[in-house]
Coordinates of C-alpha atoms and ligand atoms in Angstrom, one line a residue:
M18 CA -26.2 3.0 -20.6
L19 CA -27.9 2.8 -17.2
N20 CA -31.0 5.0 -16.5
W21 CA -33.0 5.6 -13.3
L22 CA -35.3 2.5 -13.9
N23 CA -32.2 0.3 -14.1
V24 CA -30.9 1.7 -10.9
L25 CA -34.2 1.1 -9.1
K26 CA -34.4 -2.4 -10.4
F27 CA -30.9 -3.1 -9.2
A28 CA -31.7 -1.7 -5.7
N29 CA -35.0 -3.6 -5.5
S30 CA -34.1 -6.9 -7.1
G31 CA -30.4 -7.3 -6.8
N32 CA -27.2 -6.0 -8.3
P33 CA -25.2 -7.5 -11.2
A34 CA -22.2 -9.6 -10.1
P35 CA -18.8 -7.8 -10.1
D36 CA -15.9 -9.1 -12.1
Q37 CA -14.0 -9.7 -8.8
R38 CA -14.4 -9.2 -5.1
V39 CA -12.0 -7.7 -2.5
E40 CA -12.9 -8.4 1.1
K41 CA -11.0 -7.1 4.1
S42 CA -11.7 -6.5 7.8
D43 CA -12.1 -3.0 9.2
E44 CA -8.7 -3.4 10.9
E45 CA -7.1 -4.2 7.5
W46 CA -8.8 -1.3 5.8
K47 CA -7.7 1.1 8.6
K48 CA -4.0 0.3 7.8
L49 CA -4.6 1.1 4.1
L50 CA -6.7 4.3 4.4
T51 CA -6.5 7.7 6.1
E52 CA -8.8 8.3 9.0
E53 CA -11.1 10.4 6.8
E54 CA -11.1 7.9 3.9
F55 CA -12.0 5.1 6.4
R56 CA -14.8 7.2 7.9
I57 CA -16.4 7.9 4.5
T58 CA -15.8 4.6 2.7
R59 CA -16.2 2.0 5.4
L60 CA -18.5 3.9 7.9
K61 CA -20.7 5.6 5.2
G62 CA -19.7 9.1 6.1
T63 CA -20.0 12.2 4.0
E64 CA -17.4 14.8 3.4
R65 CA -18.1 18.5 3.6
A66 CA -19.4 20.0 0.3
F67 CA -16.8 21.9 -1.7
S68 CA -14.0 20.3 0.4
S69 CA -12.2 18.9 -2.6
E70 CA -10.5 20.3 -5.7
M71 CA -11.7 17.1 -7.5
C72 CA -15.1 18.9 -8.1
S73 CA -13.6 21.3 -10.6
L74 CA -11.1 18.8 -12.1
F75 CA -12.1 17.8 -15.6
E76 CA -8.8 16.6 -17.2
P77 CA -9.0 13.3 -19.0
G78 CA -8.4 10.2 -16.8
L79 CA -10.1 7.5 -14.9
Y80 CA -11.5 7.5 -11.3
V81 CA -10.8 4.4 -9.3
C82 CA -12.1 3.3 -5.9
A83 CA -9.9 4.7 -3.1
C84 CA -10.1 1.4 -1.3
C85 CA -9.6 -1.4 -3.9
G86 CA -8.5 0.5 -7.0
T87 CA -11.3 -0.8 -9.3
V88 CA -12.0 1.7 -12.1
L89 CA -15.4 3.3 -11.5
F90 CA -15.8 6.3 -13.8
D91 CA -14.2 7.9 -16.9
S92 CA -13.6 11.6 -16.8
A93 CA -15.7 11.9 -20.0
E94 CA -18.8 11.2 -17.8
K95 CA -17.9 13.8 -15.2
F96 CA -19.9 17.1 -15.1
E97 CA -20.2 20.2 -13.0
S98 CA -23.3 19.8 -10.8
G99 CA -22.7 22.8 -8.6
T100 CA -23.3 20.6 -5.5
G101 CA -19.8 20.6 -4.1
W102 CA -19.3 16.9 -4.7
P103 CA -17.7 15.3 -7.8
S104 CA -20.5 14.3 -10.0
F105 CA -20.8 11.7 -12.9
T106 CA -23.6 10.7 -15.1
Q107 CA -22.6 7.1 -15.8
P108 CA -20.3 4.5 -14.4
I109 CA -17.6 2.9 -16.5
H110 CA -19.4 -0.5 -16.5
E111 CA -22.9 -1.6 -15.5
N112 CA -21.5 -3.9 -12.8
S113 CA -18.9 -1.4 -11.4
I114 CA -21.2 -0.1 -8.7
S115 CA -24.0 -1.6 -6.6
Y116 CA -27.2 0.1 -5.6
H117 CA -29.0 0.0 -2.2
K118 CA -32.1 1.6 -0.7
D119 CA -31.1 4.1 2.0
Q120 CA -33.9 5.5 4.1
G121 CA -31.6 7.2 6.6
F122 CA -32.0 10.9 7.7
G123 CA -35.8 10.8 6.8
M124 CA -35.0 10.6 3.1
Y125 CA -35.5 7.9 0.5
R126 CA -32.2 7.7 -1.5
I127 CA -30.2 5.2 -3.4
E128 CA -26.8 4.5 -1.9
T129 CA -23.9 3.5 -4.2
L130 CA -21.2 1.1 -3.2
C131 CA -18.1 -0.1 -5.0
N132 CA -19.3 -3.5 -6.3
T133 CA -15.9 -5.0 -5.7
C134 CA -15.2 -4.0 -2.1
D135 CA -18.4 -2.4 -0.8
A136 CA -16.8 1.0 -0.2
H137 CA -19.5 3.6 0.3
L138 CA -19.1 6.1 -2.5
G139 CA -22.2 8.4 -2.2
H140 CA -25.7 8.4 -3.7
V141 CA -27.2 8.5 -7.2
F142 CA -30.1 10.8 -8.1
Q143 CA -32.4 11.1 -11.1
D144 CA -31.7 14.8 -11.9
G145 CA -28.5 14.4 -13.9
P146 CA -27.9 15.5 -17.5
P147 CA -29.2 13.6 -20.6
P148 CA -29.1 11.1 -22.0
S149 CA -28.9 8.9 -18.9
G150 CA -30.5 11.5 -16.5
L151 CA -28.3 10.1 -13.7
R152 CA -26.3 12.1 -11.2
Y153 CA -23.8 10.1 -9.2
C154 CA -23.0 12.4 -6.3
M155 CA -19.6 11.1 -5.0
N156 CA -17.4 11.7 -2.1
A157 CA -14.0 12.8 -3.5
L158 CA -12.2 10.9 -0.8
A159 CA -13.8 7.7 -2.0
L160 CA -12.1 8.1 -5.4
K161 CA -8.7 8.5 -6.8
K162 CA -7.9 9.9 -10.2
V163 CA -5.4 8.0 -12.4
T164 CA -4.2 8.8 -15.9
K165 CA -5.2 6.4 -18.6
Ligands
FE15 FE1 -13.6 -0.7 -4.1

């Protein structure tokens, strides 16, 4: 199980290798994604808080990357954070997501990307529930829910 120290180590010293890589040009991604999905995942955008029903969706299933379809989270790790963005406390595998220092907007945050295709997902914070203490604050448009 990943904790905040693991996340900082990945962001500072390098991320674990993904099982596979998917690389496409922006033009190719534009053909596969809606305009809003493209803005968030490929241009590091952020959707409005409370803009998605996914926040209050807790039915069993898996959450995959909206760009490449790699499984990122299990619904068992999803929790109600009250932030208006879907929140998880642990990724499905240690190498599913990559971690990067983000000092934009005058804040020091850890950005999360899909480790397979580099889609911007959101950020991870250290104020999540035990035992991991992590809160993955995700854009709903960066994820798709699939049944197991
Ligand atoms: Fe991806």
